[in-house]
Amino acid sequence: MRCLIIAEHDGQNLNTATARAVAAASQLGVEAIDVAVLAHGGQALAEQAAILEGVSQVLLLDREENAHPLAAVLAPQIAALAEGYSHLFMPSTTFGKDVLPRVAALMGLPQISDLMTVKGPHHFERPVYAGNAIIELQCPPEQPVLATVRTASFKPVGTGDAAPIETRALEIDLPGHTRFVALEADAGDRPDLQSAERVVSGGRGLGSEENFRLVEQLADKLHAAVGASRAAVDAGYAPNDLQVGQTGKIIAPELYIALGISGAIQHLTGIKDAGTIVAINKDPDAPIFEVADLGLVGDLFEIVPQLLEKLD
Amino acid sequence: MKILVALKRVVDYNVRIQVKPDGSGVAVEGAKMSINPFDEIALEEALRLKEADKAEEVIVVSIGPEAAQQQLRTGLAMGADRAILVQSDEAVSPLHAARILHTLVQAEQPGLVLLGKQAIDDDSNQTGQMLAALWGRPQATFASKVALEGETATVTREVDAGLETIAVDLPAVITSDLRLNEPRFVKLPDIMKAKRKPLDIRPLEELGVTPPPACQIVRWRAPEPRQAGHKVETVDELLTALKERGVL
Ligand SMILES: Cc1cc2nc3c(=O)[nH]c(=O)nc-3n(C[C@H](O)[C@H](O)[C@H](O)COP(=O)(O)OP(=O)(O)OC[C@H]3O[C@@H](n4cnc5c(N)ncnc54)[C@H](O)[C@@H]3O)c2cc1C
């Protein structure tokens, strides 16, 4: 049995989701874990993948068409690469969720989304109903397992000796019907929401985009990433990539501070694995207090300035 | 151009889900059922495209039990022109659903297929992508903005890094994210009108689509509960507690 993992990157750096997928693969008991890097000018990326602990080999597919992560372009290459592997994993990020189902359909195989527990090489768990239920799955051992890995469930592997890098060239015609136009990314220098140890999130209770600065100020003081509820994103207080929850990011920081967030089930799904949850909300009956390790009932516009002062 | 929209009947998002004590499933008998919220957004987008003269016909499709006619009728009341129910009492896997939709796509030849990015019951987030692969056409998932111009759709996608824009040639599959639009409310006269719109029922067996090999669900369980902690009274108490826990 061998597992292939498709690396996730932004063209410059591998992101930690890849190291988390390797961690999940390490629990399968497979003979080899290979990582494929599909990129344009990807030598440095391949080198980053090669030092991930437990990786046996890195396959580099360097090709101009791979400059941007377009599912229609990547999927046929991945399906070809996956030949001979018993497992194919991608992180359950917007990248993996976009690409892997396309690969699965090309291979005529089912796919597991958000794999959260490895109980055996063909025996897994995953959440359904926004995390309100967990299902245990037994997959047919004679066919490859394709899964996206719920990143919050696995700690990223460390680094070690470099594994060999093999450059592959595939003779495949790639479609031209899908074209990258632009990426509007927030180029802030705050820690990345998905890998940060501390996160400060704001909800509708902030009341305006201007007031949302308070969330950012507290985050900066704590060297934390900034998150938001859907209501805060919908209202335009924060950009979409900061949304935490069922349809946003699933995160597992050591410290999560929720400011003016009620704690709807779809939001809580995103923070179940956080170490310590702190809630600041003026409504003592807000559901967020049912999961918060530390709750403080009160007006955030009084509490947060005090926190900022005392943290100095 | 025709637009095909897939609607899944799911337990309403406000229903509290509980796992049955014997681990055989979730206790949802008699629960309120609705159109999957993401699919409702997909339908709204299709209707807006039709209203902007970018499409002539909107067809809603559901794969599900007889009762899924309710959700299709709601779709017709929102403004879809006709409906197809592929009747199946068993839940179908995403790949199976994609194969079923693919046979309908081959028959109907739509210029666009719109679906929700995920269903809020199994949270799979696969069917649209799988359909696009089987059809050999582009996919634009997690859409928060769609602009049609001639034979091209320019789609803004909500991705982890921010907002990505791609251009896809039609026909194509687009899956909706929550911020694509806000679906309209149906009005009573529209519900009456919807009763006269065509709703075609086709038993799944008649489609001749073979179910792909799938993983078996062997057990359901509730997630480990998070213990509620305690409330502190002041900012100082909060800071002390955080330091004691070693997170500050
Ligand atoms: C299919 C679907 C998917 C969804 N996915 C997500 C998701 O991924 N993430 C997500 O977050 N939501 C998601 N939602 C939305 C979710 O149901 C809630 O609507 C949303 O989380 C509410 O955000 P909120 O807590 O900021 O707002 P509200 O529920 O309005 O809560 C605001 C809170 O702020 C408090 N407050 C107000 N003023 C103050 C003050 N001055 N000081 C202190 N506290 C104050 C109030 O007491 C209240 O508790 C989804 C919904 C659906 C249907």
Coordinates of C-alpha atoms and ligand atoms in Angstrom, one line a residue:
Chain A
M1 CA 0.0 0.0 0.0
R2 CA 1.2 3.5 -0.9
C3 CA -0.3 6.9 -0.4
L4 CA 0.0 9.8 -2.7
I5 CA -0.6 13.3 -1.4
I6 CA -1.1 16.4 -3.6
A7 CA 0.7 19.3 -2.1
E8 CA -1.0 22.7 -1.7
H9 CA 0.9 25.8 -2.3
D10 CA 0.7 29.4 -3.5
G11 CA 3.5 29.2 -6.0
Q12 CA 6.1 30.2 -3.4
N13 CA 5.4 28.1 -0.3
L14 CA 3.8 24.9 0.7
N15 CA 1.1 25.5 3.2
T16 CA 0.7 23.6 6.4
A17 CA -2.4 21.8 5.1
T18 CA 0.0 19.5 3.2
A19 CA 2.0 18.6 6.3
R20 CA -1.3 17.8 8.0
A21 CA -2.4 15.5 5.2
V22 CA 1.0 13.7 5.6
A23 CA 0.2 13.3 9.3
A24 CA -3.1 11.6 8.4
A25 CA -1.3 9.4 5.8
S26 CA 1.3 8.4 8.5
Q27 CA -1.5 6.7 10.4
L28 CA -2.5 4.4 7.5
G29 CA 0.4 2.0 7.9
V30 CA 1.4 2.3 4.3
E31 CA 4.9 1.4 2.9
A32 CA 5.4 4.8 1.2
I33 CA 4.0 8.3 1.3
D34 CA 4.8 10.2 -1.8
V35 CA 4.0 13.9 -2.3
A36 CA 3.2 15.3 -5.8
V37 CA 3.9 19.0 -6.5
L38 CA 2.1 20.4 -9.5
A39 CA 3.5 23.8 -10.2
H40 CA 5.2 26.1 -12.6
G41 CA 8.8 26.7 -11.5
G42 CA 8.2 24.3 -8.6
Q43 CA 11.8 23.1 -7.6
A44 CA 11.8 25.1 -4.3
L45 CA 8.3 23.8 -3.5
A46 CA 9.4 20.2 -4.1
E47 CA 12.4 20.8 -1.8
Q48 CA 10.0 22.0 0.9
A49 CA 7.8 18.8 0.4
A50 CA 10.9 16.6 0.5
I51 CA 11.9 17.4 4.0
L52 CA 8.4 16.7 5.5
E53 CA 8.8 13.9 8.0
G54 CA 7.6 10.5 6.7
V55 CA 7.7 11.4 3.0
S56 CA 9.4 8.8 0.8
Q57 CA 9.6 10.6 -2.5
V58 CA 8.5 13.8 -4.1
L59 CA 7.1 13.9 -7.7
L60 CA 7.4 17.2 -9.4
L61 CA 5.1 18.1 -12.3
D62 CA 6.5 21.3 -13.6
R63 CA 4.4 22.8 -16.4
E64 CA 3.3 26.2 -17.4
E65 CA -0.4 25.2 -17.2
N66 CA 0.1 24.4 -13.5
A67 CA 0.9 28.0 -12.5
H68 CA -2.6 28.4 -11.1
P69 CA -4.6 25.7 -9.3
L70 CA -7.4 25.0 -11.9
A71 CA -9.2 21.8 -11.2
A72 CA -10.0 21.0 -14.8
V73 CA -6.2 21.3 -15.6
L74 CA -4.9 19.5 -12.5
A75 CA -7.4 16.6 -12.3
P76 CA -6.3 14.6 -15.4
Q77 CA -2.7 14.9 -14.3
I78 CA -3.5 13.7 -10.8
A79 CA -5.6 10.8 -12.0
A80 CA -2.7 9.7 -14.1
L81 CA -0.2 10.0 -11.3
A82 CA -2.5 8.1 -8.9
E83 CA -2.1 5.0 -10.9
G84 CA -0.8 2.2 -8.6
Y85 CA -1.4 4.0 -5.3
S86 CA -3.8 2.6 -2.7
H87 CA -4.6 6.0 -1.2
L88 CA -4.8 9.5 -2.7
F89 CA -5.2 12.4 -0.2
M90 CA -5.6 16.1 -0.5
P91 CA -6.2 18.6 2.3
S92 CA -9.8 19.6 2.8
T93 CA -9.2 23.2 1.9
T94 CA -11.0 25.0 -1.0
F95 CA -8.1 23.6 -3.1
G96 CA -8.6 20.0 -2.2
K97 CA -12.4 20.3 -2.2
D98 CA -12.4 21.7 -5.7
V99 CA -9.9 19.3 -7.3
L100 CA -10.3 15.9 -5.7
P101 CA -13.9 15.2 -6.6
R102 CA -13.0 15.9 -10.2
V103 CA -10.2 13.4 -10.0
A104 CA -12.5 10.8 -8.3
A105 CA -15.1 11.1 -11.0
L106 CA -12.4 10.7 -13.7
M107 CA -11.2 7.5 -11.9
G108 CA -14.8 6.3 -11.3
L109 CA -14.2 6.1 -7.6
P110 CA -16.1 7.5 -4.6
Q111 CA -14.4 10.1 -2.4
I112 CA -14.4 10.7 1.3
S113 CA -14.7 14.4 2.4
D114 CA -13.2 15.8 5.6
L115 CA -11.6 12.6 6.8
M116 CA -11.0 13.2 10.5
T117 CA -10.0 9.8 12.0
V118 CA -7.9 7.0 10.6
K119 CA -9.0 3.7 12.3
G120 CA -7.4 1.5 9.7
P121 CA -6.2 1.7 6.1
H122 CA -9.8 1.3 4.9
H123 CA -11.6 2.4 8.0
F124 CA -12.3 6.1 8.7
E125 CA -14.5 8.7 10.4
R126 CA -15.8 11.9 9.0
P127 CA -18.3 14.6 10.2
V128 CA -21.7 15.2 8.7
Y129 CA -24.6 17.6 9.5
A130 CA -22.2 20.4 10.2
G131 CA -20.3 18.3 12.7
N132 CA -23.4 17.2 14.7
A133 CA -22.9 13.6 13.8
I134 CA -19.8 11.5 13.0
I135 CA -20.0 8.6 10.6
E136 CA -17.7 5.6 10.6
L137 CA -16.9 4.3 7.1
Q138 CA -15.6 1.0 5.9
C139 CA -14.3 1.2 2.3
P140 CA -13.7 -1.7 -0.1
P141 CA -10.1 -2.8 0.4
E142 CA -9.7 -3.7 -3.3
Q143 CA -10.1 -0.2 -4.6
P144 CA -8.1 3.0 -3.9
V145 CA -9.2 5.4 -1.2
L146 CA -9.6 9.0 -2.2
A147 CA -10.0 11.5 0.6
T148 CA -9.8 15.1 1.6
V149 CA -8.2 15.4 5.1
R150 CA -9.9 17.6 7.7
T151 CA -6.8 19.7 8.5
A152 CA -7.9 20.7 12.1
S153 CA -7.9 17.0 13.0
F154 CA -4.2 16.4 12.4
K155 CA -1.1 18.2 13.7
P156 CA 1.3 19.0 10.9
V157 CA 4.3 16.6 10.7
G158 CA 7.8 18.1 11.3
T159 CA 10.7 18.2 9.0
G160 CA 13.7 15.9 8.7
D161 CA 16.1 14.5 6.0
A162 CA 15.2 15.3 2.4
A163 CA 13.5 12.6 0.4
P164 CA 14.5 12.3 -3.3
I165 CA 12.7 14.4 -5.9
E166 CA 11.7 13.0 -9.2
T167 CA 10.6 15.2 -12.1
R168 CA 7.8 13.7 -14.1
A169 CA 6.6 14.6 -17.5
L170 CA 3.1 13.4 -18.4
E171 CA 2.0 13.2 -22.0
I172 CA -1.5 14.6 -21.4
D173 CA -3.5 17.2 -23.3
L174 CA -4.9 19.7 -20.9
P175 CA -8.1 21.6 -21.5
G176 CA -8.1 25.3 -22.4
H177 CA -11.7 25.8 -21.4
T178 CA -10.9 27.1 -18.0
R179 CA -8.7 30.2 -17.5
F180 CA -7.3 31.9 -14.4
V181 CA -8.1 35.6 -14.4
A182 CA -7.1 37.0 -11.0
L183 CA -6.6 36.4 -7.3
E184 CA -7.5 39.1 -4.9
A185 CA -5.7 38.1 -1.7
D186 CA -5.4 40.0 1.5
A187 CA -1.7 40.7 1.7
G188 CA -1.7 41.5 5.4
D189 CA 1.2 40.4 7.6
R190 CA -1.0 38.9 10.3
P191 CA -0.6 35.1 11.0
D192 CA -2.5 32.8 8.7
L193 CA -5.9 31.9 10.1
Q194 CA -5.6 28.2 9.3
S195 CA -2.3 27.7 11.1
A196 CA -2.3 30.4 13.8
E197 CA -2.0 29.4 17.4
R198 CA -4.2 32.2 18.5
V199 CA -7.3 33.6 16.7
V200 CA -9.5 36.6 17.6
S201 CA -12.8 36.6 15.8
G202 CA -15.5 39.2 15.5
G203 CA -19.2 38.8 14.8
R204 CA -22.3 41.0 14.1
G205 CA -21.9 42.4 17.6
L206 CA -19.1 44.6 16.3
G207 CA -21.7 46.6 14.4
S208 CA -19.5 48.2 11.7
E209 CA -16.4 47.8 9.6
E210 CA -14.9 50.6 11.5
N211 CA -15.5 48.9 14.8
F212 CA -14.1 45.7 13.5
R213 CA -10.7 47.4 13.9
L214 CA -11.1 46.5 17.6
V215 CA -10.9 42.8 16.7
E216 CA -7.7 43.5 14.7
Q217 CA -6.1 45.5 17.5
L218 CA -6.7 42.7 20.0
A219 CA -5.4 40.2 17.5
D220 CA -2.2 42.2 16.8
K221 CA -1.6 42.6 20.5
L222 CA -1.8 38.8 20.9
H223 CA 0.1 38.0 17.6
A224 CA -3.1 36.3 16.6
A225 CA -4.9 35.8 13.3
V226 CA -8.2 37.5 12.7
G227 CA -11.4 35.5 12.1
A228 CA -15.1 36.4 11.6
S229 CA -18.5 35.0 11.7
R230 CA -20.6 34.7 8.5
A231 CA -22.8 37.6 9.7
A232 CA -19.7 39.8 10.0
V233 CA -18.5 38.8 6.5
D234 CA -22.0 39.2 5.0
A235 CA -22.2 42.7 6.5
G236 CA -18.9 43.6 5.0
Y237 CA -16.9 44.0 8.2
A238 CA -14.4 41.4 7.1
P239 CA -13.3 39.7 3.9
N240 CA -14.7 36.3 3.0
D241 CA -11.4 34.4 3.6
L242 CA -11.7 35.2 7.3
Q243 CA -15.0 33.3 7.8
V244 CA -14.8 30.5 10.4
G245 CA -17.4 27.7 10.3
Q246 CA -19.2 25.1 8.3
T247 CA -18.8 27.0 5.1
G248 CA -15.7 28.9 6.1
K249 CA -12.5 27.6 7.7
I250 CA -12.3 24.8 10.2
I251 CA -9.5 25.8 12.6
A252 CA -7.9 24.4 15.7
P253 CA -5.9 27.2 17.4
E254 CA -4.7 26.9 21.0
L255 CA -6.6 30.1 21.9
Y256 CA -9.9 31.3 20.2
I257 CA -11.5 34.6 21.3
A258 CA -15.0 35.2 20.1
L259 CA -16.2 38.8 20.3
G260 CA -19.8 39.5 19.7
I261 CA -20.5 36.1 18.2
S262 CA -23.7 34.3 19.2
G263 CA -22.3 30.8 18.6
A264 CA -24.6 29.4 15.9
I265 CA -24.0 25.7 15.2
Q266 CA -22.5 26.5 11.8
H267 CA -19.9 28.8 13.5
L268 CA -19.2 26.3 16.3
T269 CA -18.4 23.6 13.7
G270 CA -15.3 25.6 12.8
I271 CA -13.9 25.9 16.3
K272 CA -14.7 22.5 18.0
D273 CA -11.0 21.5 18.1
A274 CA -9.7 24.8 19.5
G275 CA -7.7 24.5 22.8
T276 CA -9.2 27.3 24.9
I277 CA -12.3 29.2 23.7
V278 CA -13.0 32.6 25.2
A279 CA -16.4 34.3 24.6
I280 CA -17.2 37.9 25.2
N281 CA -20.8 38.6 24.6
K282 CA -23.4 40.9 26.3
D283 CA -26.1 38.2 26.2
P284 CA -25.6 35.8 29.1
D285 CA -27.7 33.2 27.3
A286 CA -25.8 33.2 24.0
P287 CA -25.1 29.6 22.9
I288 CA -21.4 30.4 22.6
F289 CA -21.2 30.2 26.4
E290 CA -22.2 26.5 26.2
V291 CA -18.8 25.7 24.6
A292 CA -16.6 28.5 25.9
D293 CA -14.0 27.5 28.5
L294 CA -14.0 31.1 29.7
G295 CA -16.9 33.4 29.3
L296 CA -17.2 37.1 30.1
V297 CA -20.7 38.6 29.9
G298 CA -20.6 42.3 29.0
D299 CA -20.2 45.0 26.4
L300 CA -17.3 44.3 24.1
F301 CA -16.8 48.0 23.5
E302 CA -15.9 48.3 27.2
I303 CA -14.1 45.0 27.7
V304 CA -11.8 45.0 24.7
P305 CA -10.3 48.4 25.3
Q306 CA -9.6 47.3 28.9
L307 CA -8.0 44.1 27.6
L308 CA -5.8 46.1 25.2
E309 CA -4.7 48.4 28.0
K310 CA -3.9 45.5 30.4
L311 CA -2.0 43.5 27.8
D312 CA 0.4 46.4 27.2
Chain B
M1 CA -29.9 28.6 -23.4
K2 CA -31.3 26.2 -20.8
I3 CA -30.1 26.2 -17.2
L4 CA -30.4 23.0 -15.1
V5 CA -30.4 23.5 -11.4
A6 CA -30.1 20.6 -8.9
L7 CA -32.2 20.8 -5.7
K8 CA -31.6 18.5 -2.8
R9 CA -34.3 17.8 -0.1
V10 CA -32.5 18.1 3.2
V11 CA -33.4 18.5 6.9
D12 CA -33.9 22.2 7.5
Y13 CA -30.8 24.0 8.8
N14 CA -32.6 25.1 12.0
V15 CA -33.3 21.5 13.1
R16 CA -31.2 20.3 15.9
I17 CA -29.6 17.0 14.7
Q18 CA -29.3 14.1 17.2
V19 CA -27.7 10.8 16.6
K20 CA -29.9 7.8 17.5
P21 CA -28.7 5.9 20.6
D22 CA -28.3 2.7 18.6
G23 CA -25.9 4.4 16.2
S24 CA -28.0 3.6 13.1
G25 CA -28.5 7.2 12.0
V26 CA -29.9 10.5 13.0
A27 CA -33.3 11.0 14.5
V28 CA -34.9 13.2 11.9
E29 CA -38.3 11.5 11.3
G30 CA -40.9 14.2 11.0
A31 CA -38.4 17.0 10.9
K32 CA -38.9 20.0 8.8
M33 CA -37.5 19.5 5.3
S34 CA -36.3 22.2 3.0
I35 CA -34.3 22.9 -0.2
N36 CA -30.6 22.7 0.6
P37 CA -29.8 26.4 1.2
F38 CA -26.9 26.4 -1.3
D39 CA -29.2 24.9 -4.0
E40 CA -31.8 27.6 -3.3
I41 CA -29.0 30.2 -4.0
A42 CA -28.1 28.3 -7.2
L43 CA -31.7 28.5 -8.3
E44 CA -32.0 32.2 -7.5
E45 CA -28.9 32.8 -9.7
A46 CA -30.4 30.9 -12.6
L47 CA -33.7 32.9 -12.3
R48 CA -31.8 36.1 -12.3
L49 CA -29.9 35.1 -15.4
K50 CA -33.2 34.2 -17.1
E51 CA -34.7 37.6 -16.0
A52 CA -31.7 39.3 -17.5
D53 CA -32.4 37.5 -20.8
K54 CA -29.3 35.3 -20.6
A55 CA -31.3 32.1 -20.5
E56 CA -34.7 30.9 -21.8
E57 CA -35.6 28.1 -19.5
V58 CA -34.8 27.0 -16.0
I59 CA -35.2 23.3 -15.2
V60 CA -35.1 22.1 -11.6
V61 CA -34.0 18.5 -10.9
S62 CA -34.1 16.6 -7.7
I63 CA -32.9 13.1 -6.9
G64 CA -34.9 11.8 -3.9
P65 CA -38.0 10.3 -2.5
E66 CA -41.6 11.1 -3.7
A67 CA -41.8 13.8 -1.0
A68 CA -39.0 15.8 -2.8
Q69 CA -41.8 17.0 -5.1
Q70 CA -42.4 19.6 -2.3
Q71 CA -39.0 21.1 -2.8
L72 CA -39.4 21.0 -6.6
R73 CA -42.8 22.7 -6.3
T74 CA -41.1 25.4 -4.2
G75 CA -38.5 25.8 -6.9
L76 CA -41.3 26.1 -9.5
A77 CA -43.0 28.7 -7.3
M78 CA -39.7 30.6 -7.2
G79 CA -39.9 30.8 -11.0
A80 CA -38.4 27.6 -12.5
D81 CA -40.2 26.5 -15.7
R82 CA -40.4 22.8 -15.2
A83 CA -39.2 20.1 -12.9
I84 CA -37.8 16.6 -13.0
L85 CA -37.8 14.2 -10.0
V86 CA -35.5 11.2 -10.3
Q87 CA -37.3 9.1 -7.7
S88 CA -35.2 7.1 -5.3
D89 CA -36.0 6.1 -1.8
E90 CA -32.4 5.3 -1.0
A91 CA -29.9 8.1 -0.6
V92 CA -27.5 8.3 -3.5
S93 CA -23.7 9.0 -3.2
P94 CA -22.3 12.1 -4.8
L95 CA -20.7 10.1 -7.7
H96 CA -24.0 8.3 -8.2
A97 CA -25.8 11.6 -8.2
A98 CA -23.3 13.1 -10.7
R99 CA -23.9 10.1 -13.0
I100 CA -27.6 10.6 -12.8
L101 CA -27.3 14.3 -13.5
H102 CA -25.0 13.5 -16.4
T103 CA -27.6 11.4 -18.1
L104 CA -30.1 14.3 -17.7
V105 CA -27.5 16.8 -19.0
Q106 CA -27.0 14.6 -22.1
A107 CA -30.8 14.6 -22.7
E108 CA -31.4 18.3 -22.0
Q109 CA -28.2 19.8 -23.3
P110 CA -28.2 22.8 -20.9
G111 CA -25.7 25.7 -21.4
L112 CA -25.2 25.9 -17.6
V113 CA -25.7 23.6 -14.6
L114 CA -26.0 25.3 -11.3
L115 CA -25.8 23.5 -8.0
G116 CA -25.1 24.3 -4.4
K117 CA -21.4 23.8 -3.4
Q118 CA -22.5 21.3 -0.7
A119 CA -25.6 19.8 0.8
I120 CA -26.0 20.5 4.5
D121 CA -26.8 16.9 5.4
D122 CA -23.7 14.9 4.2
D123 CA -21.6 18.1 3.7
S124 CA -19.7 16.3 0.8
N125 CA -19.1 19.1 -1.6
Q126 CA -18.5 16.8 -4.5
T127 CA -21.4 16.5 -6.9
G128 CA -20.9 19.5 -9.1
Q129 CA -17.2 18.8 -9.5
M130 CA -17.9 15.2 -10.4
L131 CA -20.6 16.1 -12.9
A132 CA -18.2 18.5 -14.6
A133 CA -15.6 15.8 -14.9
L134 CA -18.0 13.2 -16.4
W135 CA -19.3 15.9 -18.8
G136 CA -15.8 16.9 -19.7
R137 CA -16.7 20.6 -19.1
P138 CA -15.3 23.4 -16.9
Q139 CA -16.2 23.8 -13.2
A140 CA -16.4 27.0 -11.2
T141 CA -17.0 26.1 -7.6
F142 CA -17.8 28.2 -4.5
A143 CA -19.1 31.1 -6.7
S144 CA -19.8 34.4 -5.1
K145 CA -20.3 36.3 -8.4
V146 CA -21.3 35.1 -11.9
A147 CA -21.2 37.2 -15.1
L148 CA -22.2 35.7 -18.4
E149 CA -20.9 37.3 -21.6
G150 CA -21.5 35.4 -24.9
E151 CA -20.0 31.9 -24.5
T152 CA -18.0 32.6 -21.4
A153 CA -18.8 32.8 -17.7
T154 CA -16.6 34.9 -15.5
V155 CA -16.9 33.6 -12.0
T156 CA -15.5 34.9 -8.7
R157 CA -14.8 32.1 -6.3
E158 CA -14.5 32.2 -2.5
V159 CA -11.2 30.4 -1.8
D160 CA -9.1 30.2 1.3
A161 CA -6.7 32.9 0.0
G162 CA -9.4 35.4 -0.8
L163 CA -11.4 35.9 -4.0
E164 CA -10.3 34.1 -7.2
T165 CA -11.7 35.0 -10.6
I166 CA -11.7 32.4 -13.4
A167 CA -13.2 32.4 -16.9
V168 CA -14.9 29.3 -18.2
D169 CA -16.3 28.4 -21.6
L170 CA -19.9 27.3 -21.7
P171 CA -21.4 24.8 -21.2
A172 CA -20.1 24.7 -17.6
V173 CA -20.9 23.7 -14.1
I174 CA -21.1 26.4 -11.4
T175 CA -21.5 25.7 -7.7
S176 CA -22.8 28.4 -5.4
D177 CA -21.5 29.8 -2.2
L178 CA -23.6 31.6 0.4
R179 CA -22.8 35.2 -0.7
L180 CA -23.8 34.7 -4.4
N181 CA -27.2 36.2 -3.8
E182 CA -30.2 36.2 -1.4
P183 CA -33.0 34.0 -2.6
R184 CA -36.4 35.5 -3.1
F185 CA -39.4 34.6 -1.0
V186 CA -42.2 32.8 -2.8
K187 CA -45.6 34.6 -2.9
L188 CA -48.9 32.8 -2.6
P189 CA -50.0 33.4 -6.2
D190 CA -46.8 31.9 -7.4
I191 CA -47.4 28.8 -5.3
M192 CA -50.8 28.4 -7.0
K193 CA -49.2 28.9 -10.5
A194 CA -46.5 26.4 -9.7
K195 CA -49.1 23.7 -9.3
R196 CA -49.8 23.8 -13.0
K197 CA -46.2 23.7 -14.1
P198 CA -44.9 20.3 -15.4
L199 CA -43.2 18.0 -12.9
D200 CA -41.9 14.9 -14.6
I201 CA -41.3 11.8 -12.3
R202 CA -38.8 9.2 -13.4
P203 CA -38.0 6.2 -11.3
L204 CA -34.2 5.9 -10.8
E205 CA -34.2 2.3 -12.1
E206 CA -35.4 3.5 -15.5
L207 CA -32.4 5.7 -16.1
G208 CA -30.0 2.8 -16.3
V209 CA -27.3 4.4 -14.2
T210 CA -25.2 2.0 -12.3
P211 CA -24.4 2.9 -8.7
P212 CA -20.6 3.2 -8.3
P213 CA -18.8 1.2 -5.6
A214 CA -19.1 3.1 -2.3
C215 CA -17.8 3.0 1.3
Q216 CA -20.3 1.7 3.8
I217 CA -21.4 3.6 6.9
V218 CA -21.0 1.2 9.7
R219 CA -21.9 3.4 12.6
W220 CA -23.1 6.9 13.5
R221 CA -22.0 8.6 16.7
A222 CA -22.4 12.0 18.4
P223 CA -19.3 14.2 18.4
E224 CA -17.4 14.4 21.7
P225 CA -19.1 17.2 23.6
R226 CA -17.1 20.2 24.6
Q227 CA -17.4 20.9 28.3
A228 CA -18.7 24.3 29.0
G229 CA -16.2 26.1 31.2
H230 CA -17.1 28.9 33.6
K231 CA -17.8 32.5 33.5
V232 CA -15.4 35.1 34.9
E233 CA -16.6 38.5 36.2
T234 CA -13.8 40.8 35.2
V235 CA -11.1 41.4 32.7
D236 CA -8.5 40.8 35.4
E237 CA -10.0 37.4 36.2
L238 CA -10.0 36.5 32.5
L239 CA -6.3 37.4 32.1
T240 CA -5.4 35.4 35.2
A241 CA -7.3 32.4 34.0
L242 CA -5.7 32.6 30.6
K243 CA -2.2 32.8 32.2
E244 CA -3.1 29.8 34.4
R245 CA -4.0 27.8 31.3
G246 CA -0.6 28.7 29.7
V247 CA -2.2 30.4 26.7
L248 CA -1.0 33.9 27.4
Ligands
LIG1 C1 -26.0 26.8 5.3 C2 -25.4 27.7 6.3 C3 -24.1 27.8 6.5 C4 -23.5 28.7 7.4 N1 -22.2 28.8 7.6 C5 -21.6 29.6 8.5 C6 -20.2 29.7 8.8 O1 -19.4 29.0 8.1 N2 -19.8 30.5 9.7 C7 -20.6 31.3 10.5 O2 -20.1 32.0 11.4 N3 -21.9 31.2 10.3 C8 -22.5 30.4 9.3 N4 -23.8 30.5 9.1 C9 -24.6 31.5 9.8 C10 -25.0 31.2 11.2 O3 -26.2 30.4 11.2 C11 -25.3 32.5 12.0 O4 -26.2 33.3 11.3 C12 -24.0 33.4 12.1 O5 -22.9 32.6 12.6 C13 -24.3 34.5 13.1 O6 -23.2 35.3 13.2 P1 -22.9 36.2 14.5 O7 -22.8 35.3 15.7 O8 -21.8 37.2 14.3 O9 -24.3 37.1 14.6 P2 -25.5 37.0 15.6 O10 -26.0 35.7 15.7 O11 -26.4 38.1 15.3 O12 -24.8 37.3 17.0 C14 -24.3 38.6 17.4 C15 -23.9 38.5 18.9 O13 -23.3 39.6 19.3 C16 -23.7 39.9 20.6 N5 -23.4 41.4 20.8 C17 -24.0 42.4 20.2 N6 -23.5 43.6 20.6 C18 -22.6 43.3 21.5 C19 -21.7 44.1 22.3 N7 -21.8 45.4 22.2 N8 -20.9 43.5 23.2 C20 -20.9 42.1 23.2 N9 -21.7 41.3 22.5 C21 -22.5 41.9 21.6 C22 -25.1 39.5 20.7 O14 -25.5 39.3 22.0 C23 -25.1 38.3 19.8 O15 -24.9 37.1 20.6 C24 -24.4 29.6 8.2 C25 -25.7 29.5 8.0 C26 -26.3 28.6 7.1 C27 -27.8 28.5 6.9

